[in-house]
Coordinates of C-alpha atoms in Angstrom, one line a residue:
Chain D
M958 CA 136.8 193.5 163.1
T959 CA 139.8 191.3 163.8
V960 CA 141.4 193.4 166.5
M961 CA 139.4 194.2 169.7
R962 CA 141.0 196.5 172.2
V963 CA 140.1 195.6 175.7
A964 CA 140.9 197.6 178.9
M965 CA 141.2 195.9 182.3
G966 CA 139.8 198.1 185.0
Q967 CA 141.8 196.8 188.0
V968 CA 140.0 198.9 190.6
S969 CA 139.7 199.1 194.3
P970 CA 135.9 199.6 195.0
V971 CA 134.7 201.5 198.0
L972 CA 133.0 198.9 200.2
G973 CA 129.3 199.4 200.3
D974 CA 129.1 202.7 198.4
V975 CA 127.4 201.9 195.0
P976 CA 127.1 205.5 193.6
A977 CA 130.8 206.1 194.4
N978 CA 131.7 203.0 192.5
V979 CA 129.5 203.8 189.6
D980 CA 131.3 207.2 189.5
K981 CA 134.6 205.4 189.5
H982 CA 133.6 202.9 186.8
I983 CA 132.4 205.7 184.5
Q984 CA 135.5 207.7 185.0
I985 CA 137.8 204.8 184.2
A986 CA 135.5 203.6 181.3
Q987 CA 136.0 207.1 179.8
M988 CA 139.8 206.8 180.2
A989 CA 139.6 203.4 178.4
Y990 CA 137.5 204.9 175.7
A991 CA 139.9 207.7 175.2
Q992 CA 142.7 205.1 174.7
G993 CA 140.8 203.5 171.9
A994 CA 139.4 200.5 173.9
Q995 CA 136.1 198.9 172.6
L996 CA 135.5 197.0 175.9
I997 CA 136.4 197.6 179.5
V998 CA 136.1 194.7 182.0
F999 CA 135.8 195.4 185.7
P1000 CA 136.3 193.0 188.6
E1001 CA 133.8 191.0 190.6
L1002 CA 131.4 193.1 192.8
G1003 CA 133.3 196.3 191.5
L1004 CA 130.0 198.2 192.2
T1005 CA 129.8 197.0 195.8
G1006 CA 133.1 195.8 197.3
Y1007 CA 133.5 192.1 198.2
L1008 CA 133.3 191.3 202.0
L1009 CA 129.8 192.6 202.2
K1010 CA 128.2 190.2 204.7
D1011 CA 125.0 191.7 205.9
M1012 CA 125.6 194.7 203.7
T1013 CA 124.5 192.5 200.8
Y1014 CA 120.9 193.3 201.7
E1015 CA 121.8 197.0 201.5
V1016 CA 123.8 197.3 198.3
A1017 CA 121.8 194.9 196.1
R1018 CA 120.2 196.6 193.0
P1019 CA 117.7 195.5 190.4
L1020 CA 119.1 195.9 186.9
D1021 CA 116.7 198.6 186.1
H1022 CA 117.9 200.7 189.1
P1023 CA 119.1 204.2 188.2
D1024 CA 122.6 203.5 189.7
V1025 CA 123.0 200.5 187.4
Q1026 CA 121.4 202.3 184.3
R1027 CA 123.8 205.1 184.7
L1028 CA 126.7 202.9 184.0
V1029 CA 124.8 201.0 181.3
A1030 CA 124.2 204.3 179.6
Q1031 CA 128.0 204.7 179.4
S1032 CA 128.1 201.8 177.1
K1033 CA 127.1 203.9 174.1
D1034 CA 130.7 204.7 173.9
I1035 CA 132.4 201.7 175.1
D1036 CA 131.2 198.2 176.1
V1037 CA 131.3 197.7 179.8
L1038 CA 131.5 194.5 181.7
F1039 CA 130.8 195.2 185.4
S1040 CA 129.7 193.2 188.5
L1041 CA 127.3 193.9 191.3
V1042 CA 124.9 192.3 193.7
E1043 CA 121.8 191.9 191.6
E1044 CA 118.5 191.6 193.2
S1045 CA 116.0 189.5 191.1
A1046 CA 112.4 190.2 190.8
S1047 CA 111.9 187.4 193.5
H1048 CA 114.3 189.1 195.8
R1049 CA 117.2 186.6 195.2
F1050 CA 120.5 188.3 195.6
H1051 CA 123.0 187.1 192.9
I1052 CA 126.7 188.1 192.3
S1053 CA 126.3 189.0 188.6
A1054 CA 128.3 190.3 185.7
V1055 CA 126.5 192.6 183.3
Y1056 CA 127.7 193.0 179.8
A1057 CA 126.4 196.4 178.5
S1058 CA 126.8 197.6 174.9
G1059 CA 125.3 200.4 172.9
G1060 CA 123.4 201.7 175.9
K1061 CA 121.8 198.3 176.6
I1062 CA 122.3 195.2 178.7
V1063 CA 123.4 192.5 176.3
H1064 CA 124.1 189.7 178.7
V1065 CA 123.9 188.9 182.4
H1066 CA 125.9 186.0 184.1
R1067 CA 124.9 185.2 187.7
K1068 CA 127.8 183.5 189.5
V1069 CA 127.2 179.7 189.7
Y1070 CA 129.9 178.7 192.2
L1071 CA 129.6 180.6 195.4
P1072 CA 132.7 179.7 197.6
T1073 CA 131.7 179.2 201.3
Y1074 CA 134.8 177.9 203.0
G1075 CA 137.8 179.5 204.6
L1076 CA 137.5 183.2 204.4
F1077 CA 134.7 183.0 201.8
E1078 CA 130.9 183.2 203.0
E1079 CA 129.1 183.9 199.7
G1080 CA 126.7 181.0 199.9
R1081 CA 125.4 182.5 203.2
H1082 CA 124.3 185.7 201.4
A1083 CA 124.0 185.1 197.7
A1084 CA 121.8 182.9 195.5
Q1085 CA 123.3 180.4 193.1
G1086 CA 123.2 181.2 189.3
T1087 CA 121.6 178.5 187.2
D1088 CA 122.8 179.0 183.6
I1089 CA 126.1 179.1 181.8
K1090 CA 125.9 180.3 178.3
P1091 CA 127.8 182.5 175.9
F1092 CA 126.6 185.7 174.4
T1093 CA 127.6 187.8 171.3
A1094 CA 127.5 191.6 171.6
P1095 CA 126.9 193.6 168.4
T1096 CA 130.2 193.4 166.2
R1097 CA 132.0 191.6 169.1
P1098 CA 133.2 188.0 169.2
P1099 CA 131.2 185.3 170.9
A1100 CA 132.3 185.4 174.6
G1101 CA 131.5 183.8 178.0
V1102 CA 131.8 185.1 181.6
M1103 CA 133.1 183.2 184.6
I1104 CA 133.1 185.0 187.9
C1105 CA 136.1 184.2 189.9
E1106 CA 135.3 180.8 191.6
D1107 CA 133.3 179.8 188.5
A1108 CA 136.6 179.4 186.8
W1109 CA 137.8 177.0 189.3
H1110 CA 135.2 174.5 188.1
P1111 CA 136.3 173.1 184.7
S1112 CA 132.7 172.3 183.7
V1113 CA 132.1 176.1 183.3
P1114 CA 134.7 176.8 180.6
Y1115 CA 134.0 173.5 179.1
L1116 CA 130.2 174.3 178.6
L1117 CA 131.1 177.8 177.4
S1118 CA 133.6 176.3 174.9
V1119 CA 131.4 173.7 173.4
A1120 CA 128.7 176.4 172.9
G1121 CA 131.3 178.5 171.2
V1122 CA 133.5 181.3 172.5
D1123 CA 136.4 183.3 171.3
V1124 CA 137.0 185.1 174.4
L1125 CA 136.4 184.3 178.2
Y1126 CA 136.1 187.2 180.6
V1127 CA 137.0 186.5 184.4
P1128 CA 136.0 189.3 186.7
A1129 CA 137.5 188.3 190.0
A1130 CA 137.9 189.3 193.6
G1131 CA 140.9 187.1 194.3
P1132 CA 142.5 187.4 197.8
G1133 CA 146.2 187.1 197.9
R1134 CA 148.1 185.1 200.5
A1135 CA 151.4 186.5 200.4
L1136 CA 153.1 183.7 202.5
S1137 CA 153.8 181.0 200.1
G1138 CA 154.7 178.8 203.1
D1139 CA 151.0 178.7 203.7
P1140 CA 149.6 175.5 202.0
H1141 CA 146.6 177.5 200.6
S1142 CA 148.9 180.1 199.1
G1143 CA 150.0 180.7 195.6
S1144 CA 146.4 181.5 194.4
Q1145 CA 148.1 184.1 192.2
Q1146 CA 150.2 181.3 190.5
F1147 CA 147.3 179.0 190.4
W1148 CA 145.2 181.6 188.6
E1149 CA 148.0 182.0 186.0
R1150 CA 148.5 178.3 185.5
L1151 CA 144.7 177.6 185.4
L1152 CA 143.9 180.4 182.8
R1153 CA 146.8 179.8 180.6
T1154 CA 145.8 176.1 180.4
Y1155 CA 142.2 177.1 179.6
A1156 CA 143.2 179.4 176.8
Q1157 CA 145.3 176.7 175.2
L1158 CA 142.9 173.9 175.8
F1159 CA 139.8 175.9 174.5
T1160 CA 141.9 177.7 171.9
C1161 CA 140.5 181.0 173.1
Y1162 CA 141.5 184.4 174.6
V1163 CA 141.1 184.8 178.3
V1164 CA 140.9 188.1 180.1
F1165 CA 141.2 188.0 183.9
V1166 CA 140.5 191.2 185.9
N1167 CA 141.2 191.0 189.5
R1168 CA 140.5 193.8 192.0
V1169 CA 142.9 195.5 194.3
G1170 CA 142.8 197.1 197.8
F1171 CA 142.1 195.7 201.2
E1172 CA 138.9 195.0 203.2
D1173 CA 139.0 194.0 206.8
G1174 CA 142.7 193.2 206.4
V1175 CA 142.0 190.9 203.4
F1176 CA 144.4 191.9 200.5
F1177 CA 143.2 191.5 196.9
F1178 CA 146.1 191.1 194.7
G1179 CA 145.2 192.7 191.3
Q1180 CA 147.7 191.6 188.7
S1181 CA 145.1 191.3 185.9
F1182 CA 146.2 189.6 182.7
A1183 CA 145.1 188.4 179.4
V1184 CA 146.2 185.2 177.7
G1185 CA 146.3 184.3 173.9
P1186 CA 145.2 181.1 172.4
D1187 CA 148.6 179.6 172.6
G1188 CA 148.5 180.0 176.4
E1189 CA 151.0 182.9 176.4
I1190 CA 150.4 185.9 178.5
I1191 CA 149.9 189.0 176.2
A1192 CA 149.3 191.7 178.7
R1193 CA 149.4 192.0 182.4
S1194 CA 149.4 194.4 185.3
E1195 CA 152.4 194.0 187.5
R1196 CA 150.7 196.2 190.2
I1197 CA 148.9 195.5 193.4
E1198 CA 147.3 199.0 193.2
E1199 CA 144.7 200.4 190.8
D1200 CA 145.8 200.0 187.2
M1201 CA 144.3 199.8 183.7
P1202 CA 146.3 197.5 181.4
I1203 CA 145.2 197.4 177.8
V1204 CA 145.3 194.5 175.5
D1205 CA 144.7 194.2 171.8
I1206 CA 143.0 190.8 171.0
D1207 CA 143.8 189.7 167.5
L1208 CA 140.9 187.4 166.6
S1209 CA 142.5 186.4 163.4
L1210 CA 144.9 184.3 165.5
L1211 CA 142.1 182.0 166.4
R1212 CA 142.0 180.7 162.8
R1213 CA 145.6 179.7 162.8
A1214 CA 145.6 178.3 166.4
R1215 CA 142.4 176.2 165.7
Y1216 CA 143.7 174.7 162.6
R1217 CA 147.2 174.0 164.1
T1218 CA 145.8 172.4 167.2
P1219 CA 142.1 171.5 166.4
L1220 CA 141.2 170.4 170.0
L1221 CA 137.6 172.1 169.5
R1222 CA 137.1 170.2 166.3
D1223 CA 138.0 166.9 167.8
E1224 CA 136.1 167.4 171.1
D1225 CA 133.4 164.7 171.3
V1226 CA 130.5 166.3 173.2
Y1227 CA 128.2 163.3 172.5
L1228 CA 130.7 160.9 174.1
T1229 CA 130.8 163.3 177.2
Q1230 CA 127.1 163.5 177.2
R1231 CA 126.7 159.6 177.0
I1232 CA 129.3 159.1 179.7
L1233 CA 128.0 161.7 182.0
Q1234 CA 124.4 160.3 181.7
R1235 CA 125.7 156.7 182.4
T1236 CA 127.8 158.0 185.5
L1237 CA 124.8 160.1 186.9
G1238 CA 122.3 157.2 186.1
S1239 CA 124.3 154.7 187.8
E1240 CA 124.8 156.8 190.9
G1241 CA 121.8 159.0 190.9
Chain J
M1091 CA 166.0 173.4 218.3
R1092 CA 167.7 172.7 215.0
E1093 CA 166.9 174.5 211.9
T1094 CA 164.2 172.4 210.1
S1095 CA 162.5 172.5 206.7
V1096 CA 159.5 174.0 208.5
H1097 CA 161.5 177.1 209.6
T1098 CA 163.1 177.4 206.1
S1099 CA 159.7 177.5 204.5
L1100 CA 158.3 179.8 207.1
R1101 CA 161.1 182.3 206.4
A1102 CA 161.4 181.9 202.6
S1103 CA 158.3 183.7 201.8
V1104 CA 158.8 186.6 204.1
P1105 CA 160.4 189.1 201.8
G1106 CA 157.2 189.0 199.5
V1107 CA 155.1 190.3 202.3
I1108 CA 156.7 193.7 202.4
P1109 CA 154.8 195.5 199.6
V1110 CA 151.6 193.8 200.8
L1111 CA 152.0 195.2 204.4
E1112 CA 152.9 198.5 203.1
A1113 CA 149.7 198.7 201.0
F1114 CA 147.8 197.4 204.0
L1115 CA 148.9 200.3 206.1
R1116 CA 148.3 202.8 203.4
H1117 CA 144.8 201.5 202.4
E1118 CA 143.5 200.7 206.0
V1119 CA 144.8 203.9 207.4
G1120 CA 143.6 206.0 204.5
K1121 CA 140.1 204.5 204.6
T1122 CA 139.5 205.8 208.1
G1123 CA 140.3 209.3 207.2
F1124 CA 143.5 209.3 209.4
R1125 CA 146.9 209.9 208.0
H1126 CA 149.0 209.4 211.1
V1127 CA 149.8 206.3 213.3
V1128 CA 151.0 206.0 216.8
F1129 CA 152.4 202.9 218.6
G1130 CA 154.6 202.0 221.6
L1131 CA 158.3 201.5 220.6
S1132 CA 159.8 199.2 223.2
G1133 CA 163.2 198.8 221.7
G1134 CA 162.2 195.1 220.8
I1135 CA 162.1 193.6 217.4
D1136 CA 158.2 193.5 216.9
S1137 CA 157.7 197.2 217.4
A1138 CA 160.9 197.9 215.5
V1139 CA 159.5 196.1 212.5
V1140 CA 156.2 198.0 212.8
A1141 CA 158.2 201.3 212.8
Y1142 CA 160.2 200.4 209.7
L1143 CA 157.0 199.2 207.9
A1144 CA 155.0 202.4 208.9
V1145 CA 157.8 204.7 207.8
R1146 CA 158.0 202.9 204.4
A1147 CA 154.3 203.0 203.9
L1148 CA 153.3 206.4 205.2
G1149 CA 156.6 208.4 205.4
A1150 CA 158.3 209.6 208.7
K1151 CA 156.1 212.6 209.1
Y1152 CA 153.1 210.4 209.8
V1153 CA 154.7 208.0 212.1
H1154 CA 154.5 208.6 215.8
P1155 CA 156.3 206.1 218.0
V1156 CA 156.1 206.6 221.8
I1157 CA 158.6 205.1 224.3
L1158 CA 156.8 204.2 227.4
P1159 CA 159.3 203.1 230.0
Y1160 CA 158.7 202.0 233.6
R1161 CA 161.5 202.5 236.1
L1162 CA 162.5 199.0 236.0
S1163 CA 162.7 198.9 232.2
S1164 CA 166.1 197.9 231.0
A1165 CA 168.6 200.6 229.8
A1166 CA 169.2 198.5 226.7
S1167 CA 165.6 198.8 225.8
L1168 CA 165.6 202.6 225.7
A1169 CA 168.9 202.5 224.0
H1170 CA 167.6 200.3 221.3
A1171 CA 164.5 202.3 220.8
R1172 CA 166.6 205.5 220.2
L1173 CA 168.7 203.5 217.8
I1174 CA 165.5 203.0 215.9
L1175 CA 164.4 206.6 216.0
E1176 CA 167.8 207.7 214.9
D1177 CA 167.9 205.2 211.9
L1178 CA 164.5 206.3 210.8
A1179 CA 164.9 210.0 211.6
L1180 CA 161.9 209.9 213.8
P1181 CA 161.4 212.4 216.7
E1182 CA 161.7 211.0 220.3
Q1183 CA 158.7 211.1 222.6
V1184 CA 159.1 209.4 225.9
I1185 CA 156.2 209.1 228.4
E1186 CA 157.0 207.5 231.8
I1187 CA 154.4 205.1 233.1
T1188 CA 156.2 204.9 236.6
A1189 CA 154.2 207.4 238.6
Q1190 CA 150.8 206.1 237.7
V1191 CA 151.7 202.5 238.1
D1192 CA 153.5 202.9 241.4
A1193 CA 150.7 205.1 242.7
Y1194 CA 148.3 202.3 241.9
F1195 CA 150.4 199.6 243.5
A1196 CA 151.1 201.7 246.6
N1197 CA 147.6 200.4 247.5
F1198 CA 148.5 196.7 246.7
P1199 CA 152.1 196.3 247.7
D1200 CA 151.9 192.4 247.5
A1201 CA 150.7 192.4 243.9
S1202 CA 152.3 189.6 241.8
P1203 CA 154.6 190.4 238.9
L1204 CA 152.0 189.2 236.6
R1205 CA 149.5 191.8 237.9
R1206 CA 152.1 194.4 237.7
G1207 CA 153.1 193.5 234.2
N1208 CA 149.5 193.5 233.0
K1209 CA 148.8 196.8 234.6
M1210 CA 151.8 198.3 232.8
A1211 CA 150.6 196.9 229.5
R1212 CA 147.3 198.5 230.1
E1213 CA 148.6 201.8 231.2
R1214 CA 150.7 202.0 227.9
M1215 CA 147.5 201.1 225.9
S1216 CA 145.6 203.8 227.7
I1217 CA 148.3 206.4 226.8
L1218 CA 148.4 205.3 223.2
F1219 CA 144.7 205.6 222.7
D1220 CA 144.9 209.1 224.3
Q1221 CA 147.9 210.0 222.1
S1222 CA 145.7 208.6 219.1
A1223 CA 142.9 211.2 219.9
D1224 CA 145.5 214.0 220.5
R1225 CA 147.3 213.3 217.2
Q1226 CA 144.5 212.1 215.1
A1227 CA 146.6 208.9 214.7
L1228 CA 145.6 205.3 214.5
V1229 CA 147.1 203.0 217.1
L1230 CA 149.1 200.2 215.5
G1231 CA 149.4 196.9 217.1
T1232 CA 152.7 195.2 217.5
S1233 CA 151.8 191.6 218.6
N1234 CA 153.0 188.8 216.3
K1235 CA 151.1 185.6 215.4
T1236 CA 153.1 183.4 217.9
E1237 CA 152.1 185.7 220.9
L1238 CA 148.5 186.1 219.7
L1239 CA 148.2 182.2 219.5
L1240 CA 149.9 181.5 222.7
G1241 CA 148.0 184.3 224.5
Y1242 CA 151.3 185.6 225.6
G1243 CA 150.1 189.2 225.9
T1244 CA 147.9 191.3 228.1
Q1245 CA 144.1 191.5 227.1
F1246 CA 143.2 195.2 226.6
G1247 CA 146.9 195.9 227.0
D1248 CA 149.5 195.3 224.2
T1249 CA 147.0 193.2 222.3
A1250 CA 144.7 196.3 221.9
S1251 CA 145.1 198.3 218.7
A1252 CA 143.2 199.6 215.6
L1253 CA 145.4 197.8 213.0
N1254 CA 148.0 195.2 213.4
P1255 CA 150.3 194.8 210.4
I1256 CA 152.3 191.9 211.9
G1257 CA 149.7 189.6 213.6
D1258 CA 149.8 186.9 210.8
L1259 CA 153.6 186.6 211.2
Y1260 CA 155.3 184.2 213.4
K1261 CA 158.2 185.4 215.6
T1262 CA 160.8 183.6 213.4
Q1263 CA 159.3 185.3 210.4
I1264 CA 159.4 188.6 212.2
R1265 CA 163.1 188.1 212.7
E1266 CA 163.5 187.5 209.0
L1267 CA 161.4 190.5 208.1
A1268 CA 163.5 192.6 210.4
A1269 CA 166.5 191.6 208.5
C1270 CA 164.9 192.5 205.1
L1271 CA 163.9 195.9 206.6
G1272 CA 167.3 196.7 207.9
V1273 CA 166.4 196.7 211.6
P1274 CA 169.8 197.3 213.4
L1275 CA 171.6 193.9 214.5
P1276 CA 171.5 194.5 218.3
I1277 CA 167.8 194.6 218.2
R1278 CA 167.6 191.5 216.0
E1279 CA 169.9 189.5 218.2
K1280 CA 169.0 190.1 221.6
A1281 CA 166.7 187.6 223.6
P1282 CA 163.0 188.6 223.2
S1283 CA 161.5 190.0 226.4
A1284 CA 158.2 191.7 227.4
D1285 CA 160.6 193.7 229.8
L1286 CA 158.0 193.9 232.5
W1287 CA 160.5 193.0 235.2
E1288 CA 164.3 192.5 235.4
D1289 CA 165.9 189.7 233.4
Q1290 CA 162.6 188.7 232.1
T1291 CA 162.8 186.6 228.9
D1292 CA 159.8 185.4 226.8
E1293 CA 161.4 182.0 226.3
S1294 CA 162.2 181.2 230.0
E1295 CA 158.8 182.2 230.8
L1296 CA 157.1 180.3 228.2
G1297 CA 159.2 177.3 228.8
F1298 CA 160.1 176.7 225.2
T1299 CA 161.9 178.6 222.5
Y1300 CA 160.2 180.6 219.7
E1301 CA 161.7 178.2 217.1
V1302 CA 159.8 175.3 218.8
A1303 CA 156.7 177.4 219.2
D1304 CA 156.6 178.4 215.6
A1305 CA 157.3 175.1 214.1
V1306 CA 154.6 173.5 216.3
L1307 CA 152.1 176.2 215.7
H1308 CA 152.6 176.3 212.0
L1309 CA 152.2 172.6 211.7
L1310 CA 149.0 172.6 214.1
I1311 CA 147.3 175.8 212.8
D1312 CA 148.2 176.2 209.1
E1313 CA 149.0 172.6 208.1
R1314 CA 146.1 171.3 210.4
L1315 CA 148.2 168.3 211.4
S1316 CA 147.3 166.2 214.6
V1317 CA 149.2 166.5 217.8
Q1318 CA 151.0 163.3 216.9
E1319 CA 151.8 164.2 213.5
V1320 CA 153.1 167.5 214.6
A1321 CA 155.4 165.7 217.3
I1322 CA 156.9 163.4 214.5
K1323 CA 157.3 166.2 212.0
S1324 CA 158.7 168.8 214.4
G1325 CA 160.8 166.5 216.6
C1326 CA 159.1 167.8 219.8
S1327 CA 157.5 165.4 222.3
V1328 CA 153.9 164.8 222.3
P1329 CA 153.5 166.5 225.9
L1330 CA 155.1 169.7 224.5
V1331 CA 152.9 169.8 221.5
E1332 CA 149.9 169.2 223.7
Q1333 CA 151.0 172.0 226.0
I1334 CA 151.3 174.4 223.1
A1335 CA 148.0 173.3 221.6
R1336 CA 146.3 173.8 225.0
R1337 CA 147.6 177.3 225.4
V1338 CA 146.2 178.2 222.0
R1339 CA 142.7 176.8 223.1
L1340 CA 142.7 178.4 226.6
N1341 CA 143.7 181.9 225.2
Q1342 CA 141.0 182.0 222.6
Y1343 CA 139.1 184.5 224.8
K1344 CA 141.9 187.0 224.4
R1345 CA 141.5 187.0 220.5
R1346 CA 137.6 187.7 220.5
M1347 CA 135.2 190.4 221.6
P1348 CA 133.3 189.8 224.8
L1349 CA 130.4 187.4 224.6
I1350 CA 126.9 189.0 224.4
A1351 CA 123.8 187.1 225.7
K1352 CA 121.8 186.6 222.7
L1353 CA 118.3 187.9 223.1
S1354 CA 117.0 189.4 219.9
S1355 CA 117.1 188.3 216.3
R1356 CA 120.2 190.4 215.4
T1357 CA 122.8 190.1 218.1
I1358 CA 126.1 192.0 217.8
G1359 CA 128.9 189.5 216.9
I1360 CA 126.4 186.7 216.2
D1361 CA 123.9 187.6 213.4
F1362 CA 124.5 191.3 213.1
R1363 CA 127.4 190.7 210.6
Y1364 CA 129.2 193.5 209.0
P1365 CA 132.8 193.9 208.1
R1366 CA 134.7 196.3 210.2
D1367 CA 135.4 198.4 207.1
W1368 CA 131.6 199.2 207.1
G1369 CA 132.0 202.3 208.9
Q1370 CA 134.8 203.6 206.7

């Protein structure tokens, strides 16, 4: 399969109501399936809402929980990438993204970089993920997941890239700061610059799905988009409300792009490894 | 104060906030199960901006401004409030606060203007929250960021509300927003006043202009510059910058819920931490 149709489920989750959000995810996944999509990507914490604070404890679900499995079952028709507070067997609470396909969980990424500054307090409630690795769902291209802040650390796409990915999925709960006079503003523009650069540097597709809605006055700006391996935006939502843009990812373009600009071929991971070891050795 | 690059950059980004504030009102009002909003319409620029935003976001049918005059309120205030109602095709509701305020101060004839002003602000709040229950309407706040930071408002009076769409905008940004929203010129051009007594103006009472306050506050708060750096960048004297910084500190209490003595392992406001939207 050289073309994969991906839907971006730009939803506004109901804060703290997991069953209602599962219903919403299923409903939108069915709409995407009806439009011929093979995969729908939902935003970070789409099953729970974002500003959870002490609600973290109440909305967390182990992956075998019926709420989660109800959505996983939906992936018999269409692959679903969704995000929730995952409670591990040892009761660690992770911000996780789950890729389900064929009615089964294929991959789980636990958010590694938990922003705990400014308006963010993820590190107060969530446990850090400890692995970054790509996965391949049946008949799909190799892919990697970065949850929001993960993507602001270039080591994350780098590690995924050297392990081999054709697509990077970025579920996000990105707050907007509409006043660009604010020095921390322009997170929207930053996301675009960042992910277009990654797509071009790692010659892969990037799919950014950001939530919408408000929680306690915090505005999530949506405007989900997909970028091709030449760094050009190939689909986007112009909306700050719920939306479901669809993008056709033509994997045959990767062959051309990687021959024309063979950055992946030329990347010297052993050099990187040697220098990292030397740097850490001298400082550690 | 002359126009500076600080003011230009503060204002430049204002048009972009309109769709966000409209969405804020729709989402945050909708979540509560309410459809209507109520707020005091003074005839000044802040409540005018809230009226225009609310009508854009929710439609005139759901927007209930209330004019709450005292006998000493200026005639211009009432005329300006009516100008807004006419422009937005909103019905007029006037509730006088004179009888209840005068009845109370008949017991305290020597009360200072400050006490009288605060009492009026709290009477208005009390009426708005009663109207809220009557109309099933959320109370919108109309305090801007400059007032909230300087503490230039009455605690549990005009600073009380359920939702405030303009609390992250400085006064100079409110002026820009008012122009974008088409607020009538007389309202945009008059001197800002709490209108609590005759000939009161905010700027004479504060002792500095909003242009000065906004430049200093933006550099102190948003840009996190030191007092000395702010003085250099804004062209204001160090004592003036210090005076403004001190006001922000002294009025922190007005921006917070009351302190609770911590006794248990989960104390409200300390380690019982839920978003306000928890209950929606």
